[in-house]
mmCIF file of C-alpha atoms and ligand atoms in Angstrom:
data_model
loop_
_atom_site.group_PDB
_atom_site.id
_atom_site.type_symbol
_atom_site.label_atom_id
_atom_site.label_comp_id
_atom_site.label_asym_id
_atom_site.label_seq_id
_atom_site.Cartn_x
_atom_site.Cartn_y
_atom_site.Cartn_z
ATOM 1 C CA UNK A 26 0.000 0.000 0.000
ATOM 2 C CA UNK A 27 1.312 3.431 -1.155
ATOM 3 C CA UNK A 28 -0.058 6.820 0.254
ATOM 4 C CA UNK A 29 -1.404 9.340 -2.018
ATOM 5 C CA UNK A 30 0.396 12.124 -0.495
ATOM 6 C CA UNK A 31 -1.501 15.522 -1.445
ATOM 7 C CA UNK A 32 0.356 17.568 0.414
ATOM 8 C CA UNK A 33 3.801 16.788 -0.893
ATOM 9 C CA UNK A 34 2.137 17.427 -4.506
ATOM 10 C CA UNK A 35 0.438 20.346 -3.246
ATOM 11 C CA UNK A 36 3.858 21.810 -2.334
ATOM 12 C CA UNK A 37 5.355 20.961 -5.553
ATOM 13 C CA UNK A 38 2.385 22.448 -7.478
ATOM 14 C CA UNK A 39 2.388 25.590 -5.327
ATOM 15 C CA UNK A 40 6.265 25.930 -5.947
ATOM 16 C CA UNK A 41 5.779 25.891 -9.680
ATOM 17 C CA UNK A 42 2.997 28.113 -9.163
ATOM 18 C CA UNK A 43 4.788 31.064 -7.547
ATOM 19 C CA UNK A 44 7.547 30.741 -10.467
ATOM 20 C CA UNK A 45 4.790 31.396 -13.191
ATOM 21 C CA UNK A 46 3.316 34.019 -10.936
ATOM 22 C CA UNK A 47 6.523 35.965 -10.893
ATOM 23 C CA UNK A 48 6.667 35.834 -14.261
ATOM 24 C CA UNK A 49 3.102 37.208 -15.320
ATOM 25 C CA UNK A 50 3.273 40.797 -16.394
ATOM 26 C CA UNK A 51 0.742 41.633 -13.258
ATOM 27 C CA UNK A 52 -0.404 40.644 -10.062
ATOM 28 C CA UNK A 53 -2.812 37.923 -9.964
ATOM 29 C CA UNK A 54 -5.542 38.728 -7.572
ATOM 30 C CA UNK A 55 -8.180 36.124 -5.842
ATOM 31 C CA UNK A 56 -11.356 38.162 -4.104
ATOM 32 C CA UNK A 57 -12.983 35.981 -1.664
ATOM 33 C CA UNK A 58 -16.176 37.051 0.549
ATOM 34 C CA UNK A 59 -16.735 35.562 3.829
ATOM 35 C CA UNK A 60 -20.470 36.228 5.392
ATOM 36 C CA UNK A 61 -21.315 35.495 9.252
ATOM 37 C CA UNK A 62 -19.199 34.054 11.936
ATOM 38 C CA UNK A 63 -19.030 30.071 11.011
ATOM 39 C CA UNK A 64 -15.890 29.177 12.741
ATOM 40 C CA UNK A 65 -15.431 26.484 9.860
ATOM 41 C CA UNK A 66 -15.605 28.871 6.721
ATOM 42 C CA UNK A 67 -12.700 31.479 9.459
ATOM 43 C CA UNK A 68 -10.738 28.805 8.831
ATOM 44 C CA UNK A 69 -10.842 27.394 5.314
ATOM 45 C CA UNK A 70 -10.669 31.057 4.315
ATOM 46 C CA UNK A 71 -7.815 32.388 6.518
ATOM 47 C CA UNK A 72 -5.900 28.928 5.011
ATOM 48 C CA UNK A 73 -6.741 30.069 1.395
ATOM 49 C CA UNK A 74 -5.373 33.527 2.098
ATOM 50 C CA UNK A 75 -2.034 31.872 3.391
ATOM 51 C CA UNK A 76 -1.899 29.928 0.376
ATOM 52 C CA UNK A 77 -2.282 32.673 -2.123
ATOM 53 C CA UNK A 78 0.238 34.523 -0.195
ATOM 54 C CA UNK A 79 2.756 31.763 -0.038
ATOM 55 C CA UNK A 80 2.825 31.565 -4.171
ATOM 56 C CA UNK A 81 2.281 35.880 -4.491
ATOM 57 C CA UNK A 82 -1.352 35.828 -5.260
ATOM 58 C CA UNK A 83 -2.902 38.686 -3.875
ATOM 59 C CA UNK A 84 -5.765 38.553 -1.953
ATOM 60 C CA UNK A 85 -8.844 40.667 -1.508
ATOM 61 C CA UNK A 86 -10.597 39.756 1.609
ATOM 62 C CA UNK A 87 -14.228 41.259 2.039
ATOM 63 C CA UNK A 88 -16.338 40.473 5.299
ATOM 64 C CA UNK A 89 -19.737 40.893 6.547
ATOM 65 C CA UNK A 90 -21.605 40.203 9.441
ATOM 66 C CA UNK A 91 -24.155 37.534 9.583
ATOM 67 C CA UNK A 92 -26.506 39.934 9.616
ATOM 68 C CA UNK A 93 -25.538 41.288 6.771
ATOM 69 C CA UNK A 94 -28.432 41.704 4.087
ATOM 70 C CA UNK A 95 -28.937 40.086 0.774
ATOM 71 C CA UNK A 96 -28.324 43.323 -1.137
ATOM 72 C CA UNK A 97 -25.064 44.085 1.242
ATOM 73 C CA UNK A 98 -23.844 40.395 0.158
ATOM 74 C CA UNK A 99 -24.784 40.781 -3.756
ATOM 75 C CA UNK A 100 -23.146 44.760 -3.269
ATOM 76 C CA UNK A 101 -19.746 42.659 -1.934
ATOM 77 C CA UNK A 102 -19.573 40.098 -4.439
ATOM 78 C CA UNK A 103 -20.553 42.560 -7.563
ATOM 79 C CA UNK A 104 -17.718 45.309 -6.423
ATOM 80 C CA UNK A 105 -15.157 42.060 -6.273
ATOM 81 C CA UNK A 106 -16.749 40.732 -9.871
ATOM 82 C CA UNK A 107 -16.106 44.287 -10.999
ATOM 83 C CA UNK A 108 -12.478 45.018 -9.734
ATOM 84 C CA UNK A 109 -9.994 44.226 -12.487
ATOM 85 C CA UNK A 110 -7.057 43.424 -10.550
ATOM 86 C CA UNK A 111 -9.736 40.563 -9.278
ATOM 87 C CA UNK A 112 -9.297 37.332 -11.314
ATOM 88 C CA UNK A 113 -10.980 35.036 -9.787
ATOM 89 C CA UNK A 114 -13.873 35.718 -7.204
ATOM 90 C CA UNK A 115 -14.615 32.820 -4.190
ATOM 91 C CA UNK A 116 -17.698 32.781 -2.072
ATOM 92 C CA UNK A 117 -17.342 31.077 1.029
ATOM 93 C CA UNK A 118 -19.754 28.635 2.064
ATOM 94 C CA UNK A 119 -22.376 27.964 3.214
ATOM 95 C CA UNK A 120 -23.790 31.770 3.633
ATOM 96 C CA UNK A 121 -26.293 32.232 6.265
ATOM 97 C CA UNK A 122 -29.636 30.756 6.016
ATOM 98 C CA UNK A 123 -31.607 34.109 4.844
ATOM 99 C CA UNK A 124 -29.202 34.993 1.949
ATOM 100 C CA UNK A 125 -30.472 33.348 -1.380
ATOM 101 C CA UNK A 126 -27.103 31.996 -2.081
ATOM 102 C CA UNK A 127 -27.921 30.367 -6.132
ATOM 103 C CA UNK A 128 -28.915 34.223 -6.622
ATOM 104 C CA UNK A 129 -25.114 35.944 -5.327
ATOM 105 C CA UNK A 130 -23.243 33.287 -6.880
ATOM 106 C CA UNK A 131 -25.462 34.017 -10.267
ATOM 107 C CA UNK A 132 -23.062 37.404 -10.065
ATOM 108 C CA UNK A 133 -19.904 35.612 -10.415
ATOM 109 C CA UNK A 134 -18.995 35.411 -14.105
ATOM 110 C CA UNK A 135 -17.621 32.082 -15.402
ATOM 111 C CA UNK A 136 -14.190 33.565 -16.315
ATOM 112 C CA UNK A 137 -13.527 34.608 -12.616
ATOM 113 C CA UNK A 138 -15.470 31.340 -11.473
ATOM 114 C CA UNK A 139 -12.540 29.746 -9.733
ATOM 115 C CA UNK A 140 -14.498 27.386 -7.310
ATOM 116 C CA UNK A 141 -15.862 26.105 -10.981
ATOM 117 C CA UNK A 142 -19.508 26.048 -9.644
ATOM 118 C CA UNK A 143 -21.456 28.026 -12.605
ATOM 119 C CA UNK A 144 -23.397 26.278 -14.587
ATOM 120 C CA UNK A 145 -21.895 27.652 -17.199
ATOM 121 C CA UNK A 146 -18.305 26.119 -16.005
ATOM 122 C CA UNK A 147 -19.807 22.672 -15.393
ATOM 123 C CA UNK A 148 -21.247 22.775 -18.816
ATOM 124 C CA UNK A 149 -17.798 23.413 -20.691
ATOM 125 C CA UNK A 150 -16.643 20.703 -18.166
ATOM 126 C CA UNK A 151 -19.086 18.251 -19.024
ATOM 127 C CA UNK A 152 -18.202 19.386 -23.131
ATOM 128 C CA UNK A 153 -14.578 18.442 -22.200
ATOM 129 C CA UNK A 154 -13.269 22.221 -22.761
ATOM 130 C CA UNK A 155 -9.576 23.334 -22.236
ATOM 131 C CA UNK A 156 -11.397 26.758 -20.407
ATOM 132 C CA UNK A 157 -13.434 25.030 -17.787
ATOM 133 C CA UNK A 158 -12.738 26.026 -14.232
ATOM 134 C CA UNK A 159 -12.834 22.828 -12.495
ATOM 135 C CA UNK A 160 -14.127 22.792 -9.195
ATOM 136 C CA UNK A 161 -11.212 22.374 -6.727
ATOM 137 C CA UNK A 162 -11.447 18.851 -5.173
ATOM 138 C CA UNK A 163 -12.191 16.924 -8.114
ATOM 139 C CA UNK A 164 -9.623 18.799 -10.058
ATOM 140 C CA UNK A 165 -7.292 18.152 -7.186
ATOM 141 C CA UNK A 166 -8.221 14.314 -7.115
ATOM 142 C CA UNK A 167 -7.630 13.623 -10.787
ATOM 143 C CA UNK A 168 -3.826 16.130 -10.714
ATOM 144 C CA UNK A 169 -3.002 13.345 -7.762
ATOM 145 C CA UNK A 170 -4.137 10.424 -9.619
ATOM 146 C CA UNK A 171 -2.251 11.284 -12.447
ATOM 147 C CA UNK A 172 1.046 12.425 -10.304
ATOM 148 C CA UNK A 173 1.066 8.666 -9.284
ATOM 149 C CA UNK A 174 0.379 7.477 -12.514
ATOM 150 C CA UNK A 175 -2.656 5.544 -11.989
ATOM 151 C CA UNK A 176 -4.565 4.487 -14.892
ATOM 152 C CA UNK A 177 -8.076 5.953 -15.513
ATOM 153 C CA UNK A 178 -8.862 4.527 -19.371
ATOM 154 C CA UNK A 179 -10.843 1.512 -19.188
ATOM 155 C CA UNK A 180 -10.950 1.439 -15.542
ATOM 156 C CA UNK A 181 -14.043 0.492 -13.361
ATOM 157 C CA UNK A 182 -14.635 3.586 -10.740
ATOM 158 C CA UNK A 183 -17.055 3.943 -8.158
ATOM 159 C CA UNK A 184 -18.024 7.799 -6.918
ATOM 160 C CA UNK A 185 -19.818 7.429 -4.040
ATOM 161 C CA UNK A 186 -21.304 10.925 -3.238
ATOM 162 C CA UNK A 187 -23.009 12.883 -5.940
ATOM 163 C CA UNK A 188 -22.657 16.497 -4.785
ATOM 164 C CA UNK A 189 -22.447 19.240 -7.319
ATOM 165 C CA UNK A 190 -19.493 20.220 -5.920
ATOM 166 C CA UNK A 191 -17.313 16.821 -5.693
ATOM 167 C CA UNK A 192 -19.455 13.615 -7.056
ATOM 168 C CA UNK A 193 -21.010 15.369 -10.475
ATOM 169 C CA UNK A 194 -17.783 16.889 -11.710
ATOM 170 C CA UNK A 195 -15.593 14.226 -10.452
ATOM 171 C CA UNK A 196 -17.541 11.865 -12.441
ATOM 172 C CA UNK A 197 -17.498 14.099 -15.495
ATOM 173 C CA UNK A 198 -13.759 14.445 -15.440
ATOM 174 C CA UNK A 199 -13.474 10.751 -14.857
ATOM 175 C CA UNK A 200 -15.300 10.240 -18.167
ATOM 176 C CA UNK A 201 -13.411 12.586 -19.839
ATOM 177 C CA UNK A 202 -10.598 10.219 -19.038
ATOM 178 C CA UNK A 203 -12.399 7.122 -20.727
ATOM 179 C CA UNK A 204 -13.137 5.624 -17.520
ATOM 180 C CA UNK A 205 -16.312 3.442 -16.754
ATOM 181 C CA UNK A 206 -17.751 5.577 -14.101
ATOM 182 C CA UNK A 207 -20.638 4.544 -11.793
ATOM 183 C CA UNK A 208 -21.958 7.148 -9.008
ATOM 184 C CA UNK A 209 -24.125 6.121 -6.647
ATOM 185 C CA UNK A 210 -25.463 8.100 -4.023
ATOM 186 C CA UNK A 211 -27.658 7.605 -0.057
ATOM 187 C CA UNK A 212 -30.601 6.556 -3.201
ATOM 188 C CA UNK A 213 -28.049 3.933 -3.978
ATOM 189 C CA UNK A 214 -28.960 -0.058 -2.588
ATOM 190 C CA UNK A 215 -25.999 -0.647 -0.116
ATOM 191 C CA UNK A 216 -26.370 -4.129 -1.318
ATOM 192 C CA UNK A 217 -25.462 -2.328 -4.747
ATOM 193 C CA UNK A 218 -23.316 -0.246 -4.115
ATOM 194 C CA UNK A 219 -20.993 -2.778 -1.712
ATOM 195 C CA UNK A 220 -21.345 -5.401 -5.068
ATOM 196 C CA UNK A 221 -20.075 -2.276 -7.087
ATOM 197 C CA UNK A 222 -17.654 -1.141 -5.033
ATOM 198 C CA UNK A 223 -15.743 -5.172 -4.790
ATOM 199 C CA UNK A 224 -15.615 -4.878 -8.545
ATOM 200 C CA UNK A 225 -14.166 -1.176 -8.918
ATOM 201 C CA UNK A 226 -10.619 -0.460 -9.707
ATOM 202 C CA UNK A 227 -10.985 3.158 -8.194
ATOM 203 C CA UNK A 228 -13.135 4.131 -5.389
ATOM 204 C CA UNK A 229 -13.658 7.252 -4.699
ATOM 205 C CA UNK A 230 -15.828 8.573 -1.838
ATOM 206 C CA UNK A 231 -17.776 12.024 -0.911
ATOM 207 C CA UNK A 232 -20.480 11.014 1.392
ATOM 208 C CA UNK A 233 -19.788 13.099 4.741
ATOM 209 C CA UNK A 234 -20.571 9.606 6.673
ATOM 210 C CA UNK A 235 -17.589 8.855 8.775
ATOM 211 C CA UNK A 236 -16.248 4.899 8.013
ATOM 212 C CA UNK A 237 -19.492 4.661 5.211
ATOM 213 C CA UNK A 238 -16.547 2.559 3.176
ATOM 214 C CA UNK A 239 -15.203 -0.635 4.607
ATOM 215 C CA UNK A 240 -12.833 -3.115 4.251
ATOM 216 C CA UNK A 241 -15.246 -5.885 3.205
ATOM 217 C CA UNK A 242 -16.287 -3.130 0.308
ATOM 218 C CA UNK A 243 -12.789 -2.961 -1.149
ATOM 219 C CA UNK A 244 -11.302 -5.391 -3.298
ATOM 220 C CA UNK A 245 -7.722 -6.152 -3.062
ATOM 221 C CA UNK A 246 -5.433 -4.086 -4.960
ATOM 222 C CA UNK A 247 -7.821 -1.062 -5.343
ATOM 223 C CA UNK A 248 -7.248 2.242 -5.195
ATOM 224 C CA UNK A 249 -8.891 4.423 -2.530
ATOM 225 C CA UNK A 250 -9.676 8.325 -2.549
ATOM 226 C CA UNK A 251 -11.038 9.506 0.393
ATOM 227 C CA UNK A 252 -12.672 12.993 0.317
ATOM 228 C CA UNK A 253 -14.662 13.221 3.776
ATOM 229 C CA UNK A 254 -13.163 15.485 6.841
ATOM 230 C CA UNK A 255 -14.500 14.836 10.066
ATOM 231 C CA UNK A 256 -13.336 15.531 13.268
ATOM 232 C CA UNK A 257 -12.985 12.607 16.140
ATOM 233 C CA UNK A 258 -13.818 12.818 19.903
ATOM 234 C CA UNK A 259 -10.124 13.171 20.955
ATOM 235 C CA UNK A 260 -9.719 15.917 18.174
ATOM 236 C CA UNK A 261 -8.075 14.378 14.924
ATOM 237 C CA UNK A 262 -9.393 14.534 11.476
ATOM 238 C CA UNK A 263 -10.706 11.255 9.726
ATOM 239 C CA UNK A 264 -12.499 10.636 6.032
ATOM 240 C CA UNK A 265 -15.646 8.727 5.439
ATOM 241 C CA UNK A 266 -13.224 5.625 5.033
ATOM 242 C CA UNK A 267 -12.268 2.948 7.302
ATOM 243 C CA UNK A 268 -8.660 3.852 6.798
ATOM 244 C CA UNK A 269 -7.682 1.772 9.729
ATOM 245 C CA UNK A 270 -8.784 -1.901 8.098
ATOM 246 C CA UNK A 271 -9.431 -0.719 4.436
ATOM 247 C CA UNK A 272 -5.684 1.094 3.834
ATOM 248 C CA UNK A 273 -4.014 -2.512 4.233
ATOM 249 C CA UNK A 274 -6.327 -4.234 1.132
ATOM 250 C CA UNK A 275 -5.322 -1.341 -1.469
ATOM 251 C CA UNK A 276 -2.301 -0.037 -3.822
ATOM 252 C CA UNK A 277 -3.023 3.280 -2.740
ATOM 253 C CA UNK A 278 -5.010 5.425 -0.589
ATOM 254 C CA UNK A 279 -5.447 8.749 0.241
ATOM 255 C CA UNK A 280 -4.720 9.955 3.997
ATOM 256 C CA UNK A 281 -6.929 12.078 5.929
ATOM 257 C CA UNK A 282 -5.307 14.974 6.435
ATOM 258 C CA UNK A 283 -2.645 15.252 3.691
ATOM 259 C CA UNK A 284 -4.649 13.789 1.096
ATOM 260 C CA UNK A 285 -7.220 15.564 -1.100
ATOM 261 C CA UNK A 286 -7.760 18.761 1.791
ATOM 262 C CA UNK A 287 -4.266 20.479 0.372
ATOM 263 C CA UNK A 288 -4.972 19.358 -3.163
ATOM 264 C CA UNK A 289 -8.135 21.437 -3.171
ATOM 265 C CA UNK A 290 -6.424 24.579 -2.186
ATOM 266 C CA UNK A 291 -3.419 24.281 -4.639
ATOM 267 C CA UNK A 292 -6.211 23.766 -7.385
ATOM 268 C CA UNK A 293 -8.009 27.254 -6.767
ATOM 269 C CA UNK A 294 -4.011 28.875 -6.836
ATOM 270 C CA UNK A 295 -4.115 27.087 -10.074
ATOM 271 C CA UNK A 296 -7.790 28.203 -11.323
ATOM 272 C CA UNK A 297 -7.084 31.929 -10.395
ATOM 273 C CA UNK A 298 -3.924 31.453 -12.105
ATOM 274 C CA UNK A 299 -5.412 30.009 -15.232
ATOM 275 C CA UNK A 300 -8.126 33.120 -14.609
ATOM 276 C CA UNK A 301 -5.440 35.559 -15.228
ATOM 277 C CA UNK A 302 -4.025 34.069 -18.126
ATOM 278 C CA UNK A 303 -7.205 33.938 -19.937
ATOM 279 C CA UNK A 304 -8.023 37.482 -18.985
ATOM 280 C CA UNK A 305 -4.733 38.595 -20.244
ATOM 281 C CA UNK A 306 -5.146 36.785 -23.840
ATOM 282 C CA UNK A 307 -8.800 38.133 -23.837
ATOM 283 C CA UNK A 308 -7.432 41.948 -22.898
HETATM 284 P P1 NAD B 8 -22.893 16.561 0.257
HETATM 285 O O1 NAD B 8 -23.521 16.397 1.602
HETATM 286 O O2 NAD B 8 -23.240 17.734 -0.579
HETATM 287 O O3 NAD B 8 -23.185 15.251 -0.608
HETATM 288 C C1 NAD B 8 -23.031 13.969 -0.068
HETATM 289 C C2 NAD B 8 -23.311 12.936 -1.128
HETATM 290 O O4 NAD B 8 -23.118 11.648 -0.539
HETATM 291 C C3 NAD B 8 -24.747 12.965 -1.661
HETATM 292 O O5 NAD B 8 -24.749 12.702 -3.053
HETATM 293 C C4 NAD B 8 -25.426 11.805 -0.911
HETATM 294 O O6 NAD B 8 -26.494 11.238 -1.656
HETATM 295 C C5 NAD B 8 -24.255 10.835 -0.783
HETATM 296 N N1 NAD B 8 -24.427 9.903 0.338
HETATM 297 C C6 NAD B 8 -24.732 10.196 1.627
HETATM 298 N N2 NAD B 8 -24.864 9.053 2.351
HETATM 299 C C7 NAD B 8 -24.617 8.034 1.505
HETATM 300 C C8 NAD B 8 -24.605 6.621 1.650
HETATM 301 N N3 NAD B 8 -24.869 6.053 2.818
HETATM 302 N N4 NAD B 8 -24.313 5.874 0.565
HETATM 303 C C9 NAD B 8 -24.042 6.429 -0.632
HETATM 304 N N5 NAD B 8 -24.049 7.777 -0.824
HETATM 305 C C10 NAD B 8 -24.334 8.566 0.228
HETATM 306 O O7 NAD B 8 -21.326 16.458 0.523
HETATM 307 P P2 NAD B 8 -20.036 17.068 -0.240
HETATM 308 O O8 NAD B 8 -20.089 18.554 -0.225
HETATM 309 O O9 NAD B 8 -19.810 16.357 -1.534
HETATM 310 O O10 NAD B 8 -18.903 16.622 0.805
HETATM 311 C C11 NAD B 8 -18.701 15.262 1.157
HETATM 312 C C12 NAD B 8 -17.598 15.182 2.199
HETATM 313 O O11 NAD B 8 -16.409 15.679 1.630
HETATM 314 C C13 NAD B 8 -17.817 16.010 3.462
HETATM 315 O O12 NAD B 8 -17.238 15.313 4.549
HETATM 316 C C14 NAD B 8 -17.055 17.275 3.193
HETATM 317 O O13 NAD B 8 -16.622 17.903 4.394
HETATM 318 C C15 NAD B 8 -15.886 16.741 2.429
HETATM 319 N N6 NAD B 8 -15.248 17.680 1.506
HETATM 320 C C16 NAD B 8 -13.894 17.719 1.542
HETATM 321 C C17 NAD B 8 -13.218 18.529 0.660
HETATM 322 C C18 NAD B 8 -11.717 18.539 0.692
HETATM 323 O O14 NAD B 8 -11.104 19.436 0.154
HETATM 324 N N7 NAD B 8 -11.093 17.522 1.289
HETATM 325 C C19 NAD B 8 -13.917 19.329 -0.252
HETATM 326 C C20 NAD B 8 -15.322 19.236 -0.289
HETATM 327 C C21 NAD B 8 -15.978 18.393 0.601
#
């Protein structure tokens, strides 16, 4: 069993990223909007401002309070959308529960969609286009994948989780790749899905249930990506695999952390990157 280690590939991807970034003929900037006080979203935001820093992206932080109003939050995103030294414009989520959030991400425009949630982002993903904006996790998933040379053409793969953020575009990109993709989701038999997942080459799993894959789900010599974060009683992280009894049964796995978590982040450095280089061939 080998580790898919995101976080050395993150490194190297982030290193490579700051020497481009030095070279571009002007500052790449990310604009991200944080609404309320959801300890969480603090965190995954302050850690995506440290990354852009670390590879000389510059950052343009906006905050409201949770009570802030729909019109405040649409006002925030629009003046970020607007900026041109913005490339790429992130919306933290989830916002709070009175702020229509399909109607402020509407305001992001694909090219400076770096989370790769528009529809119109998913569409050019789903048409196989070179100027998609990939959402971050799946993009992140297939960049480690491919680091470790893992085959994808022809291969069985099981995405559990269908979210529109992880599961749909994961399994897009997989087929994209020529593999034979099935997602299942909680609709999914667990008779099914257990019989599905002892014939997969790949698994990959997005469910948010802690341990939902287990060993007796996993054939031997698979390859495991796990994409759930949870935190344990006594504090650690886990996934939503068994990593304890399922890790020993595969070729590789992904840890939780330094798996697909720091993969995610070096993908949006890349996306705003890839932002400002299509704004600069469009200008
Ligand atoms: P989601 O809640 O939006 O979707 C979960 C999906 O799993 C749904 O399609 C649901 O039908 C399916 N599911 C739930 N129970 C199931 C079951 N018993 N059997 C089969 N399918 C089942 O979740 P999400 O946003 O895709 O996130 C999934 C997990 O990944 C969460 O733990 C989240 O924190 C984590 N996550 C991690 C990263 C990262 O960078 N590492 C990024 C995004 C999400």
């Amino acid at each position: 069993m080998e580790l898919l280690n995101g976080k050395l590939l993150s490194e190297r991807i982030r290193a490579e990223l700051a020497e481009k970034i030095k070279a571009f003929p002007k500052p790449v900037g990310l604009g991200v909007l944080l609404v309320g006080n959801d300890p969480a979203s603090a965190v995954y935001v302050r850690n995506k401002i440290a990354a852009c820093k670390s590879c000389g992206i510059v950052s343009f932080e906006r905050r409201l309070a949770e009570t802030a109003t729909q019109a405040e939050v649409e006002k925030a995103v629009l003046e970020l959308v607007n900026d041109p030294a913005v490339h790429g414009v992130l919306v933290q989520l989830p916002l709070p529960a009175h702020i229509h959030a399909e109607a402020v991400l509407r305001l992001i425009p694909a090219e400076k969609d770096v989370d790769g949630f528009t529809p119109a982002n998913i569409g050019k993903l789903a048409l196989n286009r070179e100027d998609a904006l990939i959402a971050c996790t799946p993009a992140g998933i297939l960049a480690l994948l491919r680091f470790y040379r893992i085959p994808l053409r022809g291969k069985k793969v099981v995405m559990i989780g269908t979210s529109n953020i992880v599961g749909k575009p994961m399994t897009l990109l997989l087929m994209n790749e020529g593999a034979t993709v099935t997602a299942c989701q909680s609709k999914t038999d667990p008779l099914y899905l257990k019989a599905l997942c002892r014939t997969a080459d790949i698994i990959i799993v997005a469910t948010g249930k802690p341990k939902l894959l287990t060993a007796d789900m996993v054939n031997p010599g698979a390859v495991v990506v796990d994409v759930g974060i949870h935190r344990t009683e006594d504090g650690k992280l886990c996934g939503d695999v068994d990593f304890a009894n399922v890790a020993p049964l595969t070729s590789f796995i992904t840890p939780v952390p330094g798996g697909v978590g720091p993969m995610t982040i070096a993908m949006l450095l890349c996306n705003t990157y890839l932002a400002a280089t299509m704004a600069e061939a469009r200008a």
